[in-house]
Coordinates of C-alpha atoms and ligand atoms in Angstrom, one line a residue:
M258 CA 6.2 81.9 46.1
I259 CA 3.3 81.7 48.6
K260 CA 3.0 84.7 50.8
K261 CA 3.1 83.8 54.4
K262 CA 0.6 85.6 56.6
F263 CA 1.2 86.8 60.2
G264 CA -0.8 89.2 62.3
I265 CA -1.7 90.5 65.8
I266 CA -4.9 89.8 67.5
G267 CA -6.3 92.1 70.2
K268 CA -8.7 94.9 70.8
P269 CA -8.1 97.7 70.4
L270 CA -5.1 97.5 68.1
S271 CA -4.7 101.0 66.8
H272 CA -1.8 101.8 69.1
S273 CA 0.3 98.7 68.1
L274 CA 3.4 99.1 66.0
S275 CA 3.9 95.4 65.4
P276 CA 3.0 95.5 61.7
E277 CA 5.6 98.2 61.1
L278 CA 8.2 96.2 62.9
H279 CA 7.6 92.8 61.3
N280 CA 7.0 94.1 57.8
F281 CA 10.2 96.1 58.0
W282 CA 12.1 92.9 58.9
F283 CA 10.3 90.8 56.2
K284 CA 11.4 93.3 53.6
K285 CA 14.9 93.4 55.0
H286 CA 15.2 89.7 54.8
K287 CA 13.4 89.5 51.5
L288 CA 10.8 87.1 52.9
S289 CA 7.5 86.8 51.0
A290 CA 5.3 87.5 54.0
H291 CA 3.0 90.1 55.4
Y292 CA 1.9 91.1 58.9
S293 CA -1.4 92.8 59.6
F294 CA -3.9 93.8 62.3
I295 CA -6.6 91.2 63.1
E296 CA -9.0 92.9 65.4
V297 CA -11.2 90.3 66.9
E298 CA -14.0 89.8 69.5
I299 CA -13.4 87.2 72.1
N300 CA -15.7 84.7 70.4
E301 CA -13.7 84.9 67.2
I302 CA -10.4 83.8 68.8
E303 CA -10.9 80.1 68.3
G304 CA -11.6 80.6 64.6
I305 CA -8.4 82.7 64.1
V306 CA -6.3 80.2 66.0
Q307 CA -7.7 77.4 63.8
K308 CA -6.4 79.3 60.8
I309 CA -2.9 78.7 62.0
R310 CA -3.7 75.0 62.3
N311 CA -5.0 75.0 58.7
N312 CA -1.9 76.9 57.6
E313 CA -4.0 79.9 56.4
L314 CA -1.9 81.9 58.9
Q315 CA 1.7 81.1 59.8
G316 CA 1.7 82.9 63.1
I317 CA 0.1 85.4 65.3
N318 CA 1.0 87.7 68.2
V319 CA -1.6 88.2 70.9
T320 CA -2.1 91.4 72.8
V321 CA -4.5 92.8 75.3
P322 CA -7.0 91.6 76.3
Y323 CA -6.5 88.0 75.0
K324 CA -3.1 86.8 76.3
Q325 CA -4.8 84.4 78.7
A326 CA -8.0 83.9 76.6
V327 CA -6.1 82.1 73.8
I328 CA -4.7 79.4 76.0
P329 CA -7.7 76.9 75.9
F330 CA -7.4 76.8 72.1
L331 CA -3.7 75.8 72.1
D332 CA -2.1 72.3 72.3
L333 CA 1.0 73.3 74.3
L334 CA 2.5 76.2 76.3
V335 CA 6.3 76.3 76.2
D336 CA 9.0 78.2 78.1
D337 CA 8.0 81.5 79.6
A338 CA 4.4 81.0 78.5
K339 CA 4.2 78.0 80.8
E340 CA 5.5 80.0 83.7
T341 CA 3.4 83.0 83.2
L342 CA 0.2 81.5 81.8
S343 CA 0.4 84.3 79.3
V344 CA 0.8 83.9 75.6
N345 CA 1.8 86.5 73.1
T346 CA 3.2 84.4 70.2
I347 CA 1.5 81.4 68.5
S348 CA 2.9 79.1 65.9
L349 CA 2.5 75.6 64.6
D350 CA 5.2 73.0 65.3
K351 CA 6.4 70.2 63.0
E352 CA 4.0 67.8 64.6
G353 CA 1.1 70.1 63.8
R354 CA 0.6 71.2 67.4
L355 CA -0.4 74.8 68.2
I356 CA 2.3 76.2 70.4
G357 CA 1.8 79.2 72.8
N358 CA 5.0 81.1 73.6
N359 CA 5.7 84.3 75.5
T360 CA 8.3 86.7 74.2
D361 CA 7.3 89.5 76.6
V362 CA 9.6 88.1 79.3
Y363 CA 12.6 88.2 76.9
G364 CA 11.5 91.7 75.9
L365 CA 11.5 92.9 79.5
E366 CA 14.8 91.3 80.3
Q367 CA 16.6 92.8 77.3
G368 CA 14.7 96.0 77.1
F369 CA 14.6 96.9 80.8
I370 CA 16.0 94.6 83.4
N371 CA 19.4 94.3 81.8
N372 CA 19.7 98.1 82.1
L373 CA 19.6 97.9 85.9
N374 CA 22.7 98.0 88.0
D375 CA 23.9 94.4 88.4
Q376 CA 25.2 95.0 91.9
N377 CA 22.5 94.3 94.5
L378 CA 20.0 93.5 91.8
E379 CA 18.1 91.3 94.2
Q380 CA 17.8 94.1 96.7
N381 CA 15.5 96.1 94.4
K382 CA 12.0 96.8 95.7
V383 CA 9.5 97.1 92.9
L384 CA 5.9 98.4 92.8
I385 CA 4.0 97.2 89.7
L386 CA 0.9 99.2 88.9
G387 CA -1.7 97.2 87.0
A388 CA -2.6 93.5 86.8
G389 CA -3.5 93.2 83.1
G390 CA -2.2 91.0 80.4
V391 CA 1.5 91.9 80.6
T392 CA 1.8 91.8 84.4
P393 CA 2.6 88.1 84.8
S394 CA 5.5 88.6 82.4
V395 CA 6.8 91.5 84.4
V396 CA 6.7 89.6 87.7
Y397 CA 8.3 86.5 86.2
A398 CA 11.1 88.5 84.4
L399 CA 11.9 90.3 87.7
S400 CA 11.8 87.1 89.7
K401 CA 14.1 85.3 87.3
K402 CA 16.7 87.8 88.2
G403 CA 16.2 87.2 91.9
I404 CA 14.1 90.3 92.5
K405 CA 11.4 89.0 94.9
Q406 CA 10.4 92.2 96.7
I407 CA 7.5 92.9 94.4
Y408 CA 4.4 94.9 95.4
L409 CA 1.4 94.7 93.0
S410 CA -1.5 97.0 92.9
N411 CA -4.5 97.1 90.7
R412 CA -7.7 99.1 90.7
T413 CA -9.6 95.8 90.6
I414 CA -8.0 93.9 93.5
K415 CA -9.3 90.5 92.3
K416 CA -7.0 90.6 89.3
A417 CA -4.0 91.2 91.5
E418 CA -5.1 88.3 93.6
N419 CA -5.2 86.1 90.6
I420 CA -1.7 87.0 89.7
K421 CA -0.6 86.2 93.3
K422 CA -2.0 82.7 92.7
I423 CA 0.7 82.2 90.1
F424 CA 3.4 84.1 92.1
P425 CA 2.6 83.7 95.8
F426 CA 5.7 85.7 96.9
I427 CA 4.2 89.0 95.7
K428 CA 2.5 91.4 98.1
I429 CA -0.7 93.1 97.2
V430 CA -1.2 96.8 97.8
K431 CA -4.6 98.5 97.7
W432 CA -5.0 100.9 94.8
E433 CA -5.8 103.8 97.2
N434 CA -2.3 103.3 98.8
I435 CA -0.1 103.4 95.7
E436 CA 1.2 106.8 96.3
L437 CA 2.3 105.8 99.8
E438 CA 3.8 102.5 98.7
A439 CA 5.6 104.3 95.9
Q440 CA 7.8 105.9 98.5
N441 CA 8.9 102.6 99.9
V442 CA 10.3 101.2 96.6
N443 CA 13.1 102.1 94.2
I444 CA 11.5 100.9 91.0
I445 CA 7.9 101.8 89.8
I446 CA 6.6 100.0 86.8
N447 CA 3.4 101.1 85.0
A448 CA 1.7 98.1 83.5
T449 CA -1.7 99.7 83.3
S450 CA -3.1 101.3 80.2
L451 CA -3.1 104.7 82.0
G452 CA -1.1 107.1 79.9
L453 CA -1.7 105.5 76.5
K454 CA -2.2 108.0 73.7
N455 CA -5.8 109.4 73.8
G456 CA -6.6 107.5 76.9
S457 CA -7.1 108.3 80.5
D458 CA -4.2 109.0 82.8
F459 CA -3.1 108.8 86.5
T460 CA -4.6 111.4 88.7
Q461 CA -2.2 110.7 91.6
E462 CA 0.7 113.0 92.3
F463 CA 3.5 110.5 93.3
K464 CA 5.9 112.5 95.5
I465 CA 9.5 111.3 95.1
T466 CA 11.5 110.9 98.3
R467 CA 14.3 108.6 97.0
P468 CA 17.1 110.1 94.9
N469 CA 17.7 106.9 92.9
L470 CA 14.1 106.1 91.8
I471 CA 13.6 104.3 88.5
Y472 CA 10.3 104.7 86.7
Y473 CA 9.5 102.3 83.9
D474 CA 6.5 102.7 81.7
I475 CA 5.6 99.8 79.5
I476 CA 3.7 102.2 77.3
Y477 CA 5.7 103.4 74.2
N478 CA 3.0 105.4 72.5
P479 CA 3.3 108.3 73.4
E480 CA 7.1 108.1 73.7
E481 CA 6.9 110.1 77.0
T482 CA 3.8 109.6 79.1
K483 CA 2.8 112.3 81.5
M484 CA 4.2 110.1 84.3
I485 CA 7.6 109.7 82.5
K486 CA 7.7 113.5 82.2
R487 CA 6.8 114.0 85.8
F488 CA 9.3 111.5 87.2
K489 CA 12.0 112.8 84.9
E490 CA 11.5 116.3 86.1
K491 CA 11.9 115.0 89.6
G492 CA 15.3 113.4 88.8
A493 CA 14.2 109.8 88.4
Q494 CA 15.7 107.6 85.8
T495 CA 13.0 106.8 83.3
F496 CA 12.4 104.2 80.5
N497 CA 9.6 103.7 78.1
G498 CA 8.4 100.4 76.7
L499 CA 9.9 100.8 73.2
E500 CA 13.0 98.6 73.7
M501 CA 10.8 95.9 75.3
F502 CA 8.5 96.1 72.4
I503 CA 11.3 95.7 69.8
Y504 CA 12.9 92.8 71.7
Q505 CA 9.6 90.9 72.1
G506 CA 9.0 91.4 68.4
Q507 CA 12.6 90.2 67.6
K508 CA 12.0 86.9 69.5
S509 CA 8.6 86.3 67.9
F510 CA 10.1 86.9 64.5
S511 CA 12.9 84.5 65.2
L512 CA 10.5 81.8 66.5
W513 CA 8.5 82.0 63.3
N514 CA 11.2 82.5 60.7
K515 CA 14.3 81.0 62.3
I516 CA 16.1 84.3 61.5
N517 CA 17.2 86.7 64.2
P518 CA 16.6 90.2 62.8
E519 CA 18.9 93.0 63.6
L520 CA 17.8 95.7 66.1
S521 CA 19.1 98.5 64.0
K522 CA 18.9 102.3 64.6
E523 CA 16.9 102.5 61.4
I524 CA 14.0 100.4 62.7
K525 CA 14.0 102.3 66.0
Q526 CA 13.9 105.6 64.1
I527 CA 11.0 104.4 61.9
L528 CA 9.0 103.3 65.0
I529 CA 9.7 106.6 66.8
S530 CA 8.6 108.5 63.7
K531 CA 5.3 106.6 63.6
I532 CA 4.7 107.5 67.3
K533 CA 5.0 111.2 66.6
Ligands
LIG756 P1 -6.7 93.6 80.5 O1 -7.0 94.1 81.9 O2 -8.0 93.4 79.7 O3 -5.7 92.6 80.5 P2 -4.7 95.5 80.0 O4 -4.7 96.7 79.0 O5 -3.6 94.5 80.0 O6 -6.1 94.9 79.7 O7 -4.9 96.1 81.4 C1 -5.3 97.3 81.7 C2 -4.8 97.6 83.1 O8 -5.0 99.0 83.3 C3 -5.6 96.9 84.2 O9 -4.7 96.7 85.3 C4 -6.6 98.0 84.5 O10 -7.2 97.9 85.8 P3 -8.5 97.1 86.1 O11 -8.0 95.6 86.1 O12 -9.0 97.6 87.4 O13 -9.4 97.3 84.9 C5 -5.8 99.2 84.4 N1 -6.6 100.4 84.2 C6 -7.3 100.8 83.1 N2 -7.9 101.9 83.3 C7 -7.7 102.3 84.6 C8 -8.1 103.4 85.4 N3 -8.9 104.4 84.9 N4 -7.6 103.4 86.7 C9 -6.9 102.5 87.2 N5 -6.4 101.4 86.4 C10 -6.8 101.3 85.2

């Protein structure tokens, strides 16, 4: 049987657990397939995408910093990719078209937003920190649930303004004002790379004035960022990005293989053990 090949493109990739996740499910479902890291420079993206067209690769995930950069090489964006102009899953359809999909939105819905209290969901005020590759998916996932009071801040304001072009209802906050703005919201989401293992971190203090604050970190490696620890100590409800990661992977897997893999305790434990 021909071994199907999948992978993830991005740079850097060392923090990604996608190979662990997909190879676990391939084994579980006895599929002859393998998933690997494909670390590429921006000028190599086109060549990699062509490999899907030629059937040398059966599918790829896309991570930072290429979620927008892949779009010109695709034939069609579908579903949430169309709404967010952000692609994390690529496959070839029956007509031979390269399809860009987005499973981050589903990951956010299942892994984070569905944990929020349904009552007054629309009343939430959210501050999103960071305007990188995942941010359009965060804004869209929140807005799909009717959450429209969204404040966005990014060190480089231009990138926040570009996201506002897709979602005009968001309000932009200057990076130097994030601590102040954090006191006016009840949900803070870290969508920056600050706090990633071996990377730089927030220098801000973030005083908490609200008793029911929710802090969500899209980072899952480390399991508890400095910010999660700090907010937890102050009594906030905190989440890391592991659930989102597993759910986005589940949807990518099911798009490629037409099998919905189980989100078992076993796979979660394996991923956590890899983080440590
Ligand atoms: P990309 O920006 O290439 O899509 P990303 O990992 O998705 O990559 O995004 C990194 C995010 O972390 C960006 O919002 C980035 O801010 P800039 O747009 O200003 O670069 C943010 N980030 C990274 N290092 C940062 C730092 N030291 N201080 C503040 N924000 C930082």
